[in-house]
Amino acid sequence: MLTVFKSWSLTRSAWFILALSGLALECAALYFQHGLGLQPCVMCIYERVALLTVIFGSLIGAIYPASLFLRIVAILVGGWGAIKGLLLSIEHADLQLNPAPWKQCEFRPDFPQTLPLDQWFPSVFQASGSCSEITWSFLGYTMPQWLIVIFAIYVGLWLLIALSQFKRSHSQRQRRLFKY
């Protein structure tokens, strides 16, 4: 199985498919916001940024997949985004399922002053909803619970991609065989 992931990590199309899956989820989030009128909360915005990090990591890998350095950078960036998104969605689900007055999220996203995404792109990154309010569910699960599943799948994929980098490809084994 690691051989398959290693061979996929050497193709640009696999990295683009990974980026496209994240882009589809971002488009779904924007549809929920602008099409269905669901207002995102601060945690939703942070989860969006984590998903953008997964997309960005995928695009780094797509630049030149034959380069081990770029693949490692892509794995680090995308894997970090997937892990951060998983942790954020777990915290978000906890806020929704166990509401309490002392457990509240912020009113505004806390972006760095050098990267104020909520000011640059307010229609995408401005939060106006409540983190503890459940506004949507599908098959009995809330949106943060679905995001836990999605980010867990991403963490698993990035982990498999990372582990596969230690696997020697078939062509490398053949070459070494003929050198001796």
mmCIF file of C-alpha atoms in Angstrom:
data_model
loop_
_atom_site.group_PDB
_atom_site.id
_atom_site.type_symbol
_atom_site.label_atom_id
_atom_site.label_comp_id
_atom_site.label_asym_id
_atom_site.label_seq_id
_atom_site.Cartn_x
_atom_site.Cartn_y
_atom_site.Cartn_z
ATOM 1 C CA MET A 1 0.000 0.000 0.000
ATOM 2 C CA LEU A 2 2.847 2.394 0.756
ATOM 3 C CA THR A 3 4.228 1.689 -2.711
ATOM 4 C CA VAL A 4 0.966 2.907 -4.224
ATOM 5 C CA PHE A 5 1.020 6.099 -2.159
ATOM 6 C CA LYS A 6 4.677 6.648 -3.044
ATOM 7 C CA SER A 7 3.942 6.328 -6.765
ATOM 8 C CA TRP A 8 0.934 8.635 -6.402
ATOM 9 C CA SER A 9 3.021 11.215 -4.546
ATOM 10 C CA LEU A 10 5.316 11.339 -7.566
ATOM 11 C CA THR A 11 2.473 12.395 -9.872
ATOM 12 C CA ARG A 12 1.157 15.909 -10.209
ATOM 13 C CA SER A 13 -2.420 14.725 -10.783
ATOM 14 C CA ALA A 14 -2.630 13.084 -7.332
ATOM 15 C CA TRP A 15 -1.617 16.344 -5.665
ATOM 16 C CA PHE A 16 -4.182 18.246 -7.748
ATOM 17 C CA ILE A 17 -6.915 15.761 -6.784
ATOM 18 C CA LEU A 18 -6.056 16.310 -3.132
ATOM 19 C CA ALA A 19 -6.214 20.086 -3.660
ATOM 20 C CA LEU A 20 -9.501 19.758 -5.558
ATOM 21 C CA SER A 21 -11.089 17.825 -2.702
ATOM 22 C CA GLY A 22 -10.220 20.676 -0.337
ATOM 23 C CA LEU A 23 -11.454 23.244 -2.850
ATOM 24 C CA ALA A 24 -14.772 21.394 -3.140
ATOM 25 C CA LEU A 25 -15.147 21.519 0.638
ATOM 26 C CA GLU A 26 -14.329 25.244 0.654
ATOM 27 C CA CYS A 27 -16.963 25.808 -2.044
ATOM 28 C CA ALA A 28 -19.465 23.846 0.049
ATOM 29 C CA ALA A 29 -18.671 26.075 3.034
ATOM 30 C CA LEU A 30 -19.248 29.190 0.926
ATOM 31 C CA TYR A 31 -22.524 27.711 -0.349
ATOM 32 C CA PHE A 32 -23.660 27.108 3.229
ATOM 33 C CA GLN A 33 -22.758 30.696 4.054
ATOM 34 C CA HIS A 34 -24.003 32.593 1.017
ATOM 35 C CA GLY A 35 -26.492 30.165 -0.526
ATOM 36 C CA LEU A 36 -28.240 28.848 2.582
ATOM 37 C CA GLY A 37 -27.609 31.893 4.759
ATOM 38 C CA LEU A 38 -25.817 30.060 7.580
ATOM 39 C CA GLN A 39 -23.533 32.501 9.359
ATOM 40 C CA PRO A 40 -20.069 31.103 10.160
ATOM 41 C CA CYS A 41 -18.662 31.370 13.648
ATOM 42 C CA VAL A 42 -15.046 32.010 14.602
ATOM 43 C CA MET A 43 -14.297 28.279 14.834
ATOM 44 C CA CYS A 44 -15.801 27.791 11.354
ATOM 45 C CA ILE A 45 -13.460 30.457 10.023
ATOM 46 C CA TYR A 46 -10.447 28.820 11.682
ATOM 47 C CA GLU A 47 -11.484 25.445 10.228
ATOM 48 C CA ARG A 48 -11.723 27.137 6.834
ATOM 49 C CA VAL A 49 -8.170 28.425 7.176
ATOM 50 C CA ALA A 50 -6.985 24.938 8.174
ATOM 51 C CA LEU A 51 -8.605 23.541 5.028
ATOM 52 C CA LEU A 52 -6.925 26.261 2.962
ATOM 53 C CA THR A 53 -3.628 25.112 4.473
ATOM 54 C CA VAL A 54 -4.370 21.567 3.281
ATOM 55 C CA ILE A 55 -5.065 22.949 -0.212
ATOM 56 C CA PHE A 56 -1.896 25.042 -0.118
ATOM 57 C CA GLY A 57 0.170 22.017 0.925
ATOM 58 C CA SER A 58 -1.311 20.026 -1.948
ATOM 59 C CA LEU A 59 -0.438 22.754 -4.418
ATOM 60 C CA ILE A 60 3.139 22.863 -3.121
ATOM 61 C CA GLY A 61 3.382 19.128 -3.839
ATOM 62 C CA ALA A 62 1.964 19.681 -7.312
ATOM 63 C CA ILE A 63 4.656 22.198 -8.255
ATOM 64 C CA TYR A 64 7.319 19.550 -8.845
ATOM 65 C CA PRO A 65 6.415 16.166 -7.348
ATOM 66 C CA ALA A 66 9.729 14.585 -8.345
ATOM 67 C CA SER A 67 11.528 16.823 -5.831
ATOM 68 C CA LEU A 68 11.787 15.162 -2.435
ATOM 69 C CA PHE A 69 12.291 18.568 -0.799
ATOM 70 C CA LEU A 70 9.017 19.953 -2.179
ATOM 71 C CA ARG A 71 7.161 16.759 -1.260
ATOM 72 C CA ILE A 72 8.424 17.014 2.323
ATOM 73 C CA VAL A 73 7.443 20.699 2.515
ATOM 74 C CA ALA A 74 4.014 19.833 1.096
ATOM 75 C CA ILE A 75 3.589 17.021 3.621
ATOM 76 C CA LEU A 76 4.560 19.298 6.500
ATOM 77 C CA VAL A 77 2.255 22.144 5.435
ATOM 78 C CA GLY A 78 -0.722 19.984 4.450
ATOM 79 C CA GLY A 79 -0.323 17.632 7.394
ATOM 80 C CA TRP A 80 -0.135 20.539 9.822
ATOM 81 C CA GLY A 81 -3.341 21.984 8.330
ATOM 82 C CA ALA A 82 -5.109 18.628 8.605
ATOM 83 C CA ILE A 83 -4.042 18.099 12.226
ATOM 84 C CA LYS A 84 -4.932 21.666 13.185
ATOM 85 C CA GLY A 85 -8.309 21.322 11.456
ATOM 86 C CA LEU A 86 -8.989 18.077 13.319
ATOM 87 C CA LEU A 87 -8.168 19.670 16.667
ATOM 88 C CA LEU A 88 -10.285 22.734 15.878
ATOM 89 C CA SER A 89 -13.293 20.681 14.789
ATOM 90 C CA ILE A 90 -13.063 18.524 17.932
ATOM 91 C CA GLU A 91 -13.055 21.682 20.050
ATOM 92 C CA HIS A 92 -15.925 23.115 17.993
ATOM 93 C CA ALA A 93 -18.015 19.958 18.420
ATOM 94 C CA ASP A 94 -17.343 20.110 22.153
ATOM 95 C CA LEU A 95 -18.594 23.702 22.262
ATOM 96 C CA GLN A 96 -21.802 22.644 20.502
ATOM 97 C CA LEU A 97 -22.468 19.413 22.368
ATOM 98 C CA ASN A 98 -21.487 20.663 25.837
ATOM 99 C CA PRO A 99 -22.520 24.342 25.913
ATOM 100 C CA ALA A 100 -21.622 26.276 29.026
ATOM 101 C CA PRO A 101 -21.331 29.985 29.835
ATOM 102 C CA TRP A 102 -17.607 29.651 30.555
ATOM 103 C CA LYS A 103 -16.909 27.819 27.295
ATOM 104 C CA GLN A 104 -17.377 30.356 24.534
ATOM 105 C CA CYS A 105 -15.480 31.217 21.401
ATOM 106 C CA GLU A 106 -14.296 34.670 20.463
ATOM 107 C CA PHE A 107 -16.493 37.225 18.727
ATOM 108 C CA ARG A 108 -13.954 38.012 16.021
ATOM 109 C CA PRO A 109 -11.244 35.877 14.422
ATOM 110 C CA ASP A 110 -7.832 36.586 15.910
ATOM 111 C CA PHE A 111 -5.686 36.814 12.791
ATOM 112 C CA PRO A 112 -2.191 38.330 12.927
ATOM 113 C CA GLN A 113 -1.941 42.018 12.099
ATOM 114 C CA THR A 114 0.207 41.148 9.097
ATOM 115 C CA LEU A 115 -2.484 38.792 7.726
ATOM 116 C CA PRO A 116 -5.932 40.216 8.596
ATOM 117 C CA LEU A 117 -7.953 37.865 6.381
ATOM 118 C CA ASP A 118 -11.229 39.000 7.947
ATOM 119 C CA GLN A 119 -10.506 42.562 6.777
ATOM 120 C CA TRP A 120 -9.107 41.640 3.373
ATOM 121 C CA PHE A 121 -11.839 39.127 2.471
ATOM 122 C CA PRO A 122 -14.790 39.833 4.780
ATOM 123 C CA SER A 123 -17.292 37.827 2.708
ATOM 124 C CA VAL A 124 -15.211 34.692 3.332
ATOM 125 C CA PHE A 125 -13.456 35.174 6.685
ATOM 126 C CA GLN A 126 -15.743 37.403 8.756
ATOM 127 C CA ALA A 127 -17.545 35.578 11.556
ATOM 128 C CA SER A 128 -20.998 36.508 12.778
ATOM 129 C CA GLY A 129 -22.429 33.219 14.070
ATOM 130 C CA SER A 130 -22.289 31.546 17.456
ATOM 131 C CA CYS A 131 -19.947 28.603 17.989
ATOM 132 C CA SER A 132 -22.298 26.773 20.340
ATOM 133 C CA GLU A 133 -25.384 27.133 18.133
ATOM 134 C CA ILE A 134 -26.267 24.115 15.975
ATOM 135 C CA THR A 135 -27.626 25.491 12.706
ATOM 136 C CA TRP A 136 -27.220 22.469 10.422
ATOM 137 C CA SER A 137 -27.105 18.718 10.730
ATOM 138 C CA PHE A 138 -27.046 15.795 8.330
ATOM 139 C CA LEU A 139 -27.840 12.213 9.352
ATOM 140 C CA GLY A 140 -27.933 13.386 12.962
ATOM 141 C CA TYR A 141 -24.415 14.841 12.931
ATOM 142 C CA THR A 142 -23.547 18.526 13.095
ATOM 143 C CA MET A 143 -21.164 20.273 10.747
ATOM 144 C CA PRO A 144 -18.210 20.172 13.184
ATOM 145 C CA GLN A 145 -18.773 16.443 13.659
ATOM 146 C CA TRP A 146 -18.613 15.933 9.898
ATOM 147 C CA LEU A 147 -15.468 18.055 9.839
ATOM 148 C CA ILE A 148 -13.927 15.721 12.431
ATOM 149 C CA VAL A 149 -14.475 12.864 9.962
ATOM 150 C CA ILE A 150 -13.154 14.891 7.022
ATOM 151 C CA PHE A 151 -10.033 16.112 8.815
ATOM 152 C CA ALA A 152 -9.378 12.637 10.248
ATOM 153 C CA ILE A 153 -9.402 11.302 6.676
ATOM 154 C CA TYR A 154 -7.000 14.073 5.649
ATOM 155 C CA VAL A 155 -4.703 13.295 8.593
ATOM 156 C CA GLY A 156 -4.699 9.629 7.557
ATOM 157 C CA LEU A 157 -3.919 10.515 3.943
ATOM 158 C CA TRP A 158 -1.099 12.870 4.866
ATOM 159 C CA LEU A 159 0.299 10.266 7.260
ATOM 160 C CA LEU A 160 0.259 7.609 4.532
ATOM 161 C CA ILE A 161 1.899 10.011 2.094
ATOM 162 C CA ALA A 162 4.566 10.847 4.673
ATOM 163 C CA LEU A 163 5.268 7.201 5.501
ATOM 164 C CA SER A 164 5.398 6.272 1.835
ATOM 165 C CA GLN A 165 8.318 8.637 1.295
ATOM 166 C CA PHE A 166 10.532 6.172 3.180
ATOM 167 C CA LYS A 167 9.592 3.416 0.735
ATOM 168 C CA ARG A 168 12.021 2.916 -2.096
ATOM 169 C CA SER A 169 10.432 2.990 -5.496
ATOM 170 C CA HIS A 170 10.624 -0.073 -7.723
ATOM 171 C CA SER A 171 12.879 1.629 -10.265
ATOM 172 C CA GLN A 172 15.422 2.537 -7.561
ATOM 173 C CA ARG A 173 15.678 -1.090 -6.470
ATOM 174 C CA GLN A 174 16.260 -2.242 -10.036
ATOM 175 C CA ARG A 175 18.980 0.303 -10.624
ATOM 176 C CA ARG A 176 20.862 -0.704 -7.495
ATOM 177 C CA LEU A 177 20.559 -4.319 -8.478
ATOM 178 C CA PHE A 178 22.330 -3.692 -11.774
ATOM 179 C CA LYS A 179 25.029 -1.448 -10.258
ATOM 180 C CA TYR A 180 26.486 -4.259 -8.204
#
